[in-house]
């Protein structure tokens, strides 16, 4: 019995879809998850298209050749001309976590970045998701930016002029 990672093919799309369908409800329940799925999810490149895109990497994570994980990454050019590997998805079925599948996929993504001459690799971890943050930190990734937001569509939200909503920047 062994874990591994390999480039995905069209034949893997059904298994990939199954893995993603099991993980999406879990992500939606996390703090910031619903917003991430709406904002970032809509921007994700369709998997079938990504398979043929030279600027994308689509991997499956396997255990005994059964697909239990998926990782997607896109190579993007930064404003300074350097290339970065932007991990869009790196998920493992909940029942297969801590089996080495995520690590195998991350190692493949790092190798793809090195082969492409990337200056960096990046991903996203939801607020409070220590497991994901710790996973990425174990590969040398560090948090470098936080995004803060407040919904303005909630009528019950406190007024922007309410002094109790003022933060340190407004004092």
mmCIF file of N, CA, C and O in Angstrom, residues 12 30 34 56 92 94 96 102 117 132 136:
data_model
loop_
_atom_site.group_PDB
_atom_site.id
_atom_site.type_symbol
_atom_site.label_atom_id
_atom_site.label_comp_id
_atom_site.label_asym_id
_atom_site.label_seq_id
_atom_site.Cartn_x
_atom_site.Cartn_y
_atom_site.Cartn_z
ATOM 1 N N UNK A 12 -9.387 10.802 -15.363
ATOM 2 C CA UNK A 12 -9.491 11.038 -13.921
ATOM 3 C C UNK A 12 -10.593 12.024 -13.547
ATOM 4 O O UNK A 12 -10.870 12.209 -12.357
ATOM 5 N N UNK A 30 -16.415 26.445 6.947
ATOM 6 C CA UNK A 30 -15.317 27.123 7.635
ATOM 7 C C UNK A 30 -15.497 28.630 7.564
ATOM 8 O O UNK A 30 -16.130 29.156 6.645
ATOM 9 N N UNK A 34 -17.473 30.152 2.606
ATOM 10 C CA UNK A 34 -18.520 30.472 1.633
ATOM 11 C C UNK A 34 -18.074 31.617 0.728
ATOM 12 O O UNK A 34 -18.271 31.573 -0.487
ATOM 13 N N UNK A 56 -0.719 25.408 -16.535
ATOM 14 C CA UNK A 56 -1.417 24.804 -15.401
ATOM 15 C C UNK A 56 -0.881 23.416 -15.116
ATOM 16 O O UNK A 56 -0.365 22.740 -16.004
ATOM 17 N N UNK A 92 -7.613 16.694 -0.085
ATOM 18 C CA UNK A 92 -7.581 15.248 0.086
ATOM 19 C C UNK A 92 -8.881 14.843 0.768
ATOM 20 O O UNK A 92 -9.336 15.520 1.700
ATOM 21 N N UNK A 94 -11.444 13.503 3.230
ATOM 22 C CA UNK A 94 -11.299 13.536 4.689
ATOM 23 C C UNK A 94 -10.847 12.201 5.265
ATOM 24 O O UNK A 94 -10.059 12.166 6.219
ATOM 25 N N UNK A 96 -8.865 10.126 3.994
ATOM 26 C CA UNK A 96 -7.517 9.750 3.557
ATOM 27 C C UNK A 96 -6.455 10.743 4.017
ATOM 28 O O UNK A 96 -5.294 10.623 3.638
ATOM 29 N N UNK A 102 -1.391 14.322 0.494
ATOM 30 C CA UNK A 102 -1.187 15.762 0.349
ATOM 31 C C UNK A 102 0.274 16.104 0.182
ATOM 32 O O UNK A 102 0.647 16.940 -0.649
ATOM 33 N N UNK A 117 11.109 27.308 -13.288
ATOM 34 C CA UNK A 117 11.917 28.454 -12.892
ATOM 35 C C UNK A 117 11.152 29.488 -12.084
ATOM 36 O O UNK A 117 11.468 30.675 -12.121
ATOM 37 N N UNK A 132 -4.396 23.454 7.664
ATOM 38 C CA UNK A 132 -3.917 23.842 6.335
ATOM 39 C C UNK A 132 -2.711 24.762 6.444
ATOM 40 O O UNK A 132 -1.716 24.588 5.728
ATOM 41 N N UNK A 136 1.089 23.905 4.943
ATOM 42 C CA UNK A 136 1.881 24.728 4.034
ATOM 43 C C UNK A 136 3.177 25.194 4.688
ATOM 44 O O UNK A 136 4.221 25.237 4.044
#
